[in-house]
Coordinates of N, CA, C and O in Angstrom, one line a residue:
X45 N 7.1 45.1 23.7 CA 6.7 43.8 23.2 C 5.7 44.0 22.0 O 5.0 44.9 21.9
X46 N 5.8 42.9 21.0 CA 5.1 43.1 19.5 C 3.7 42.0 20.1 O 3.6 40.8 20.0
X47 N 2.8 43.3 20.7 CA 1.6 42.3 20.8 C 0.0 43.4 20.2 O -0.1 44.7 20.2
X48 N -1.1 42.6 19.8 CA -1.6 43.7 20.0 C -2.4 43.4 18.0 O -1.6 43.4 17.1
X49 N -3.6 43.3 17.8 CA -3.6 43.2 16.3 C -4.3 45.1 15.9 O -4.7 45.9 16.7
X50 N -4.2 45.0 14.2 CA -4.0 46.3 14.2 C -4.6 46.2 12.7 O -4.0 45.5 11.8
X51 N -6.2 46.9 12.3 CA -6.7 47.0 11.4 C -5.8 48.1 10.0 O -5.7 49.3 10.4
X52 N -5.4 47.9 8.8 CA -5.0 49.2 7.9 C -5.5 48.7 7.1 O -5.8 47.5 7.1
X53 N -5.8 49.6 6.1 CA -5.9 49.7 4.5 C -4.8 49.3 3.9 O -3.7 49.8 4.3
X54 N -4.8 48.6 2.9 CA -3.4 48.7 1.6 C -3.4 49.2 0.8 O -4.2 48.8 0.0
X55 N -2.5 50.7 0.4 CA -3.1 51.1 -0.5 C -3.0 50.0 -2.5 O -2.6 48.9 -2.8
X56 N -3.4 50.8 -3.2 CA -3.3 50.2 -4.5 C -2.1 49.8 -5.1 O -2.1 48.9 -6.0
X57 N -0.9 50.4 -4.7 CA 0.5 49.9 -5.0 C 1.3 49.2 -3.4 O 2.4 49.2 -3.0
X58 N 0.1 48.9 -3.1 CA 0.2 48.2 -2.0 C 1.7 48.4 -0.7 O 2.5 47.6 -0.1
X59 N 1.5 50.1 -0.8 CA 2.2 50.8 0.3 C 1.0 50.4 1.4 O -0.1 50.1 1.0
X60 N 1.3 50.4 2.5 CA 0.8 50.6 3.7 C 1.7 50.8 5.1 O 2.9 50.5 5.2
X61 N 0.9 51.4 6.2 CA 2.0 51.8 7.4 C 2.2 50.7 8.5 O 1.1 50.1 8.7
X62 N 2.8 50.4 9.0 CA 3.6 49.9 9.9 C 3.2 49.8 11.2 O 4.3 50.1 11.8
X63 N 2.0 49.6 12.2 CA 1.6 50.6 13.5 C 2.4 50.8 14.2 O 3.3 49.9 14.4
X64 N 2.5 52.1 14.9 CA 3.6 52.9 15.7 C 4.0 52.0 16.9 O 5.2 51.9 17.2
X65 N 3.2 51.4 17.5 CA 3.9 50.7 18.6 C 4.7 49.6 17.9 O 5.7 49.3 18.5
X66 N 4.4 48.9 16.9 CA 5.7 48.0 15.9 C 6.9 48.5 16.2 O 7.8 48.3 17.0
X67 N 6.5 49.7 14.8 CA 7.9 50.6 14.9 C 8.6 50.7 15.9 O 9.8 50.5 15.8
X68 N 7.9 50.9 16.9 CA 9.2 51.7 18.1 C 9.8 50.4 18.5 O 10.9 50.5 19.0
X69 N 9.0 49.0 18.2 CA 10.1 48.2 19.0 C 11.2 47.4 17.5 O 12.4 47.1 17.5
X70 N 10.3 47.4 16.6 CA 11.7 46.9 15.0 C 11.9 47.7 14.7 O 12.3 47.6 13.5
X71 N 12.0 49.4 15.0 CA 13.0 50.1 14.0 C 12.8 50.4 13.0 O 11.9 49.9 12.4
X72 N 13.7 51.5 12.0 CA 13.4 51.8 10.8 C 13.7 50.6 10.0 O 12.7 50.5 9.3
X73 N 14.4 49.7 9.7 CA 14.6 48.6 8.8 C 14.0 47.4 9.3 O 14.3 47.0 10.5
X74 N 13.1 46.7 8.4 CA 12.4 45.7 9.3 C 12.7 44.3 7.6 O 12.7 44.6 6.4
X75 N 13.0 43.4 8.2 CA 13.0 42.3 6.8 C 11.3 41.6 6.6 O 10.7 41.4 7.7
X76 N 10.6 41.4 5.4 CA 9.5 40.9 5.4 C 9.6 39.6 4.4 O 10.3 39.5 3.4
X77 N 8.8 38.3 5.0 CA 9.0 37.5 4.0 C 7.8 36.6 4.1 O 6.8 36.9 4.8
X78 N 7.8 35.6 3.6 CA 6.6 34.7 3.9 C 6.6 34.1 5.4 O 7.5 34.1 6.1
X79 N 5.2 33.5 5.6 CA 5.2 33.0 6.7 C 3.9 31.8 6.5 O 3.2 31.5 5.5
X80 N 3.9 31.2 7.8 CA 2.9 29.6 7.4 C 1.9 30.1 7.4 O 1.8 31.3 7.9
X81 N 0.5 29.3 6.8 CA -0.6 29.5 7.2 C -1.4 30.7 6.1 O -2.6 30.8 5.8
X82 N -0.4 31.2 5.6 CA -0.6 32.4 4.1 C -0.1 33.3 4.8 O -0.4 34.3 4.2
X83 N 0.4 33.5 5.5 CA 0.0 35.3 6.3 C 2.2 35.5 5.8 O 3.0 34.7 5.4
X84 N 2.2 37.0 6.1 CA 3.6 37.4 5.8 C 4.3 37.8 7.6 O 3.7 38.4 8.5
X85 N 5.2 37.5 7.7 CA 6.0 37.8 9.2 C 6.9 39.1 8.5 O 7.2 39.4 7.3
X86 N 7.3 39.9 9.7 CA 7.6 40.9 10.1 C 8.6 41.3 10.8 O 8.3 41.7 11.9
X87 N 9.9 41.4 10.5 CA 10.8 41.2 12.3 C 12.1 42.1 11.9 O 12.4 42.3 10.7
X88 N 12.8 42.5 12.8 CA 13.9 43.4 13.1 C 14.8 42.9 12.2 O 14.6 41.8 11.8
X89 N 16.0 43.5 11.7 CA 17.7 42.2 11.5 C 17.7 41.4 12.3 O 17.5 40.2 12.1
X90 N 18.0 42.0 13.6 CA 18.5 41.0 14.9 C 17.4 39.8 14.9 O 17.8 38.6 15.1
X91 N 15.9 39.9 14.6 CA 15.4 38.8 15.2 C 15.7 38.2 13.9 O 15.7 36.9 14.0
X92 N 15.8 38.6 12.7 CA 15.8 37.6 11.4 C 16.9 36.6 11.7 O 16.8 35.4 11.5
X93 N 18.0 37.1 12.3 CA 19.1 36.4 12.7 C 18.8 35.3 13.7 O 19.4 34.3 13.6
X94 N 18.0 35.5 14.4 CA 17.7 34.4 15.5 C 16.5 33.4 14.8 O 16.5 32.1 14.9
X95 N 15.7 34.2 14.1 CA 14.4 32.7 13.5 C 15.6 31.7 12.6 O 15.8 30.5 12.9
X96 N 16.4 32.5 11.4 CA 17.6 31.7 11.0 C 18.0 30.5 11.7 O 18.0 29.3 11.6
X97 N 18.4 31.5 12.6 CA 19.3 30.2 13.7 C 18.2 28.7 13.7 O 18.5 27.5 13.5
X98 N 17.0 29.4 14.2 CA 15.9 28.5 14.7 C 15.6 27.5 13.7 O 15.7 26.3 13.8
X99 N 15.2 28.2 12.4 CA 14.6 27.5 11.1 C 15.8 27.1 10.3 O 16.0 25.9 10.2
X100 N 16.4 27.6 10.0 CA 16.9 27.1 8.7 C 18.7 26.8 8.9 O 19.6 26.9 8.0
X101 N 18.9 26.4 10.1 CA 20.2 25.6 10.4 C 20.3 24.7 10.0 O 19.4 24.5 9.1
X102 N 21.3 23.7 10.2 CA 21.5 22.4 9.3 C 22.2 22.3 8.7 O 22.9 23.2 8.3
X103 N 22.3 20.7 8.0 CA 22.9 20.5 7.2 C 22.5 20.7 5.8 O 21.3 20.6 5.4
X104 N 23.7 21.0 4.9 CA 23.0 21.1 3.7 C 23.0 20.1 2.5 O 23.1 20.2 1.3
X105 N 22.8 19.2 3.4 CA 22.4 17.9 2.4 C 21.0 17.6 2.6 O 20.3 16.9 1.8
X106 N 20.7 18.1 3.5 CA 18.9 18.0 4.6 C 18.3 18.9 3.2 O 18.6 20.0 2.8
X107 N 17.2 18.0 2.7 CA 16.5 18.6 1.8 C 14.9 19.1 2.8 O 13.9 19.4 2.2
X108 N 15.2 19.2 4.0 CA 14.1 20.1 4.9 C 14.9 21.3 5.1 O 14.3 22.4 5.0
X109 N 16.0 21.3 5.4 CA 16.5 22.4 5.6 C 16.9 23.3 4.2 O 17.3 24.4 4.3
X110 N 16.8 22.7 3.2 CA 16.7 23.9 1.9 C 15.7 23.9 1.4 O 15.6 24.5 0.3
X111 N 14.6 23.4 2.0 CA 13.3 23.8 1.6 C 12.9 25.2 2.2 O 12.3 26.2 1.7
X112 N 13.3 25.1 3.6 CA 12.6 25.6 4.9 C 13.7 27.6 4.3 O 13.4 28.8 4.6
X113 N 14.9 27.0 3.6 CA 15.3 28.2 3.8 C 15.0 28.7 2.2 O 15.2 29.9 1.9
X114 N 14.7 28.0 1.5 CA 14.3 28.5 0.3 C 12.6 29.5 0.8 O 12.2 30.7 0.9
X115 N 12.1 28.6 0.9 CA 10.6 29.6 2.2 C 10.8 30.7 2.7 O 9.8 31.4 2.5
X116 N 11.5 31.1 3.2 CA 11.9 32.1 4.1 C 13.0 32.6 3.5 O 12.6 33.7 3.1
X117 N 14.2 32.5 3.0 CA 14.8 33.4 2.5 C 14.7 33.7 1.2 O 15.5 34.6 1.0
X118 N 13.9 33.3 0.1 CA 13.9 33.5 -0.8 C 12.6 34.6 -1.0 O 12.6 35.5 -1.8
X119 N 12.1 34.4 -0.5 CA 10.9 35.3 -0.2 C 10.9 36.8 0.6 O 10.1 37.7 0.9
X120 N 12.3 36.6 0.9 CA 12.7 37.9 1.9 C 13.0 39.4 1.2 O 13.6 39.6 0.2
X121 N 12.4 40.2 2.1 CA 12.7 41.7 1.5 C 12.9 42.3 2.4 O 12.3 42.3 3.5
X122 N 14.4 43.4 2.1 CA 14.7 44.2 3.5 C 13.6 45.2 2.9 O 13.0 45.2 1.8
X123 N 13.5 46.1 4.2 CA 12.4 47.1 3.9 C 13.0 48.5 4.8 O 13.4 48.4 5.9
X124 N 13.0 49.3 4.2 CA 13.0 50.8 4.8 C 12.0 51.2 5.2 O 11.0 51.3 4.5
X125 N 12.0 51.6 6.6 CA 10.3 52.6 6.7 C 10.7 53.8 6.5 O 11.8 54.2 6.6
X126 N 9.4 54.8 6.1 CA 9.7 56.1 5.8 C 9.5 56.4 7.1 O 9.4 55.8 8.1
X127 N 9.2 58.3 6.8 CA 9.2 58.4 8.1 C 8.5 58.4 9.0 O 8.7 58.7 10.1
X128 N 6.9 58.1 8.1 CA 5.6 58.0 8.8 C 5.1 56.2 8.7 O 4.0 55.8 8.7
X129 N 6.5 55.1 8.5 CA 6.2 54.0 8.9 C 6.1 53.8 8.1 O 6.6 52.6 8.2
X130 N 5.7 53.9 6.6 CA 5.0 53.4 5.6 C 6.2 52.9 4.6 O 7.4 53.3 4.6
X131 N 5.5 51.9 3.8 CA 6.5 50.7 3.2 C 5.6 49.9 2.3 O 4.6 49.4 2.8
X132 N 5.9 49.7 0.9 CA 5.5 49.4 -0.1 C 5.9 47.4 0.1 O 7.0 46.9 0.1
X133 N 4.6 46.8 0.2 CA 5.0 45.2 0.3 C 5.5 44.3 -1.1 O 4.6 44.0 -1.9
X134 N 6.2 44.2 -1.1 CA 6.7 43.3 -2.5 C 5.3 42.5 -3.2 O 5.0 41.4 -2.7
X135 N 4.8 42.8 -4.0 CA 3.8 42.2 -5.2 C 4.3 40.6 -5.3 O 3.6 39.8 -6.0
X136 N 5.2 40.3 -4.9 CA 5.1 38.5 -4.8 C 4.9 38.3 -3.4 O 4.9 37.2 -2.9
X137 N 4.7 39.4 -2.3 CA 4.3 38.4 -1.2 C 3.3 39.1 -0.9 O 2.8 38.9 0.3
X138 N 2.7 39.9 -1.5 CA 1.0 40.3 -1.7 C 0.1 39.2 -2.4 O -0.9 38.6 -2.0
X139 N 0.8 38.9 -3.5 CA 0.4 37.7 -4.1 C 0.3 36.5 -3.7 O -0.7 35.8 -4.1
X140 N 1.4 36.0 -2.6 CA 1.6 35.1 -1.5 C 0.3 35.0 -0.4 O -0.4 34.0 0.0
X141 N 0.2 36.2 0.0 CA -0.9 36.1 1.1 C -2.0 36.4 0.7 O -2.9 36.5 1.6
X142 N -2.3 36.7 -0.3 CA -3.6 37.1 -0.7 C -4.4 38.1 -0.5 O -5.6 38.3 -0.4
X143 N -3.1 39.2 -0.5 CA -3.7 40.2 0.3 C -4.8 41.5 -0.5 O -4.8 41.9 -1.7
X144 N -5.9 42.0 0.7 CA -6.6 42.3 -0.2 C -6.7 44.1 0.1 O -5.6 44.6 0.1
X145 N -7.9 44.9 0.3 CA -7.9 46.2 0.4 C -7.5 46.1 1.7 O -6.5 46.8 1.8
X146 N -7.8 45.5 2.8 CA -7.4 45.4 4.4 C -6.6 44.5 4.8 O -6.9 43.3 4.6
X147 N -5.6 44.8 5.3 CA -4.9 43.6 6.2 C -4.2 43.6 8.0 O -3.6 44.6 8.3
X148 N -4.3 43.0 8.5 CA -4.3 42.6 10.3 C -2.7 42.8 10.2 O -1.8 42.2 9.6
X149 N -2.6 44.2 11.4 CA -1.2 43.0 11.7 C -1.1 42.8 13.2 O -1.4 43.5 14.2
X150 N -0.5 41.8 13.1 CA -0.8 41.0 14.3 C 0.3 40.5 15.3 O 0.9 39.7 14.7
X151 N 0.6 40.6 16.1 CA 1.5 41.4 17.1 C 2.0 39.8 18.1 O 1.2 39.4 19.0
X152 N 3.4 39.1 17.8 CA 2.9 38.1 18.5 C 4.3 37.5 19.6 O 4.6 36.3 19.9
X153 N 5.0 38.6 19.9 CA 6.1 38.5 20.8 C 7.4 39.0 20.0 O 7.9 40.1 20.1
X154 N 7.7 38.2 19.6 CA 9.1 38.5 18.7 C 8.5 38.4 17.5 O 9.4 38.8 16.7
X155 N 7.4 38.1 16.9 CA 7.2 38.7 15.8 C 6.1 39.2 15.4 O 5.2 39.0 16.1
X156 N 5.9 40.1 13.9 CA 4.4 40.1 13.6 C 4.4 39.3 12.0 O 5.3 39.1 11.1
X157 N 2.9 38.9 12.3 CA 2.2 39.0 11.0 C 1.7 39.8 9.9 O 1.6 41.0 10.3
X158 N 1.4 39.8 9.0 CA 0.5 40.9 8.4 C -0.4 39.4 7.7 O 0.2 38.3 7.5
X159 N -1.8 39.6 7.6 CA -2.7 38.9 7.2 C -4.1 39.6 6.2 O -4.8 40.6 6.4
X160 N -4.1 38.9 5.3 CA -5.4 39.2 4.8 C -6.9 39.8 5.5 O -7.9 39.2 5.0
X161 N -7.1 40.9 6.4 CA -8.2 40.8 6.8 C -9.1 39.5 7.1 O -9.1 38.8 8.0
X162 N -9.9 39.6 5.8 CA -10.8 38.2 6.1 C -10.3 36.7 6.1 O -11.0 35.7 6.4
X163 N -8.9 36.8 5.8 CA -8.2 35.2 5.7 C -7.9 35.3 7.4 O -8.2 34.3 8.0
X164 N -7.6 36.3 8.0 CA -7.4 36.3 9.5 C -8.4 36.2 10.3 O -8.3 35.6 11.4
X165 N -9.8 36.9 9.9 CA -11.2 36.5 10.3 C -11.2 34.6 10.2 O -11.4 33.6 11.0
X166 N -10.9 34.7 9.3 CA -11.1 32.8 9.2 C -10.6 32.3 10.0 O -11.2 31.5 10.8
X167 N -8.8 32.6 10.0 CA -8.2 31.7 10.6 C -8.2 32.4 12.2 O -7.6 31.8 13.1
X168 N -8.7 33.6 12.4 CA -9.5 33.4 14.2 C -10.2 32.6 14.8 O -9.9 32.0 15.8
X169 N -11.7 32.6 14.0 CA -12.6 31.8 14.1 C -12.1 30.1 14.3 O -12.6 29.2 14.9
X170 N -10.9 30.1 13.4 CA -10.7 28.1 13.5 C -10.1 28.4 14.8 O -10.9 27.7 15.5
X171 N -9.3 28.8 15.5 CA -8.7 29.1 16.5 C -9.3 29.3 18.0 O -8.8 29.0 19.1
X172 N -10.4 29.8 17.7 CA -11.5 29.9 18.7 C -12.0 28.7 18.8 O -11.8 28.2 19.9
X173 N -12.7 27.9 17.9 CA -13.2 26.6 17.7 C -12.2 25.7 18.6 O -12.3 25.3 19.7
X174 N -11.2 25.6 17.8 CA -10.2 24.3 18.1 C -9.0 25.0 19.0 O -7.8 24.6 18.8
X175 N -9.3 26.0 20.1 CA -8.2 26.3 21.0 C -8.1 25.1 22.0 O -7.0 25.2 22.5
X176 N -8.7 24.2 22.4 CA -8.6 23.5 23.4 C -7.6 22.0 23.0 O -6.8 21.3 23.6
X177 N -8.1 21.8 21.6 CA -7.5 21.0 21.2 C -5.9 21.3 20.5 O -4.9 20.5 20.2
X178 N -6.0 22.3 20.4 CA -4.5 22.9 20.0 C -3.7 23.4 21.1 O -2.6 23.9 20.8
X179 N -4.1 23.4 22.7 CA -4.2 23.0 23.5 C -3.3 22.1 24.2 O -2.4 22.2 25.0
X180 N -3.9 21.2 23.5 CA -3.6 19.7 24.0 C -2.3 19.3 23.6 O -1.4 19.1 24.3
X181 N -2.5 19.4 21.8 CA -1.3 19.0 21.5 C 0.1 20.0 21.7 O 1.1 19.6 21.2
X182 N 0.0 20.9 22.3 CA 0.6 21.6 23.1 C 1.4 21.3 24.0 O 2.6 21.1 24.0
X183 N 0.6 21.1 24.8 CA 1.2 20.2 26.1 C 1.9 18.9 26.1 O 2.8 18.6 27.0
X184 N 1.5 18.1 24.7 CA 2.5 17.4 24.4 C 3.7 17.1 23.6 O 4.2 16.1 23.3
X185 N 4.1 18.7 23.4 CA 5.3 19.0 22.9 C 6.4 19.1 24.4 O 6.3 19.7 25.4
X186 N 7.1 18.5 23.9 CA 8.3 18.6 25.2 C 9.4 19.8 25.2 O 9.9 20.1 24.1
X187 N 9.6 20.2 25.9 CA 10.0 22.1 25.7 C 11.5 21.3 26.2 O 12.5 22.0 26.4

């Protein structure tokens, strides 16, 4: 399971590695693309195929649903890992997340994030604050 957050460096051409417990569950090819909030997501083929399903079905006259896949697929990069994990992040979605010398990644069932260090410090902190209230409106989503 993809849980678990994980401190790295980025290097200057903004290669960085992949943590080994990731790997062993997405595999050598992992797709990277934007995600909400600033941060970039992280996921196998197979699960890119399933968020698809989730996010960007529809009709395509639905100007949400060619936004939603303009977001996410346009922003997408397959990625090879080498063989020590490591994988150079596309410079428009470094640019996207604002990514700096450190970044989180962050482990969250079927997918990960990768996050700006301190933009993930932040958006911890609001999370801790307002967990009760995000919470709530939780409970009133109907499953």
């Amino acid at each position: 399971m993809l849980i678990g957050e994980h401190i790295y460096k980025l290097g200057k051409k903004g290669r960085v590695a992949l943590p080994k417990s990731f790997r062993d569950e997405l595999g050598k090819k992992v797709i990277v693309t934007r995600g909400y909030e600033g941060c970039l997501i992280v996921v196998s083929p197979s699960q890119w195929k399933e968020l698809l399903k989730e996010a960007a079905t529809g009709p395509f006259v639905s100007e949400s649903v060619r936004d939603t896949s303009r977001f996410l697929l346009g922003g997408a990069a397959e990625i090879e890992l080498d063989d020590q994990g490591r994988f150079v992040i596309p410079p428009s979605l470094r640019s996207y997340a604002q990514l700096g010398d450190e970044v989180c990644f962050l482990g969250l069932g079927r997918w990960v994030e990768i996050w700006d260090k301190e933009r993930w410090n932040d958006r911890r902190n609001y999370l801790a604050e307002e967990a009760g209230s995000i919470a709530e409106k939780l409970a009133e989503v109907e499953v």
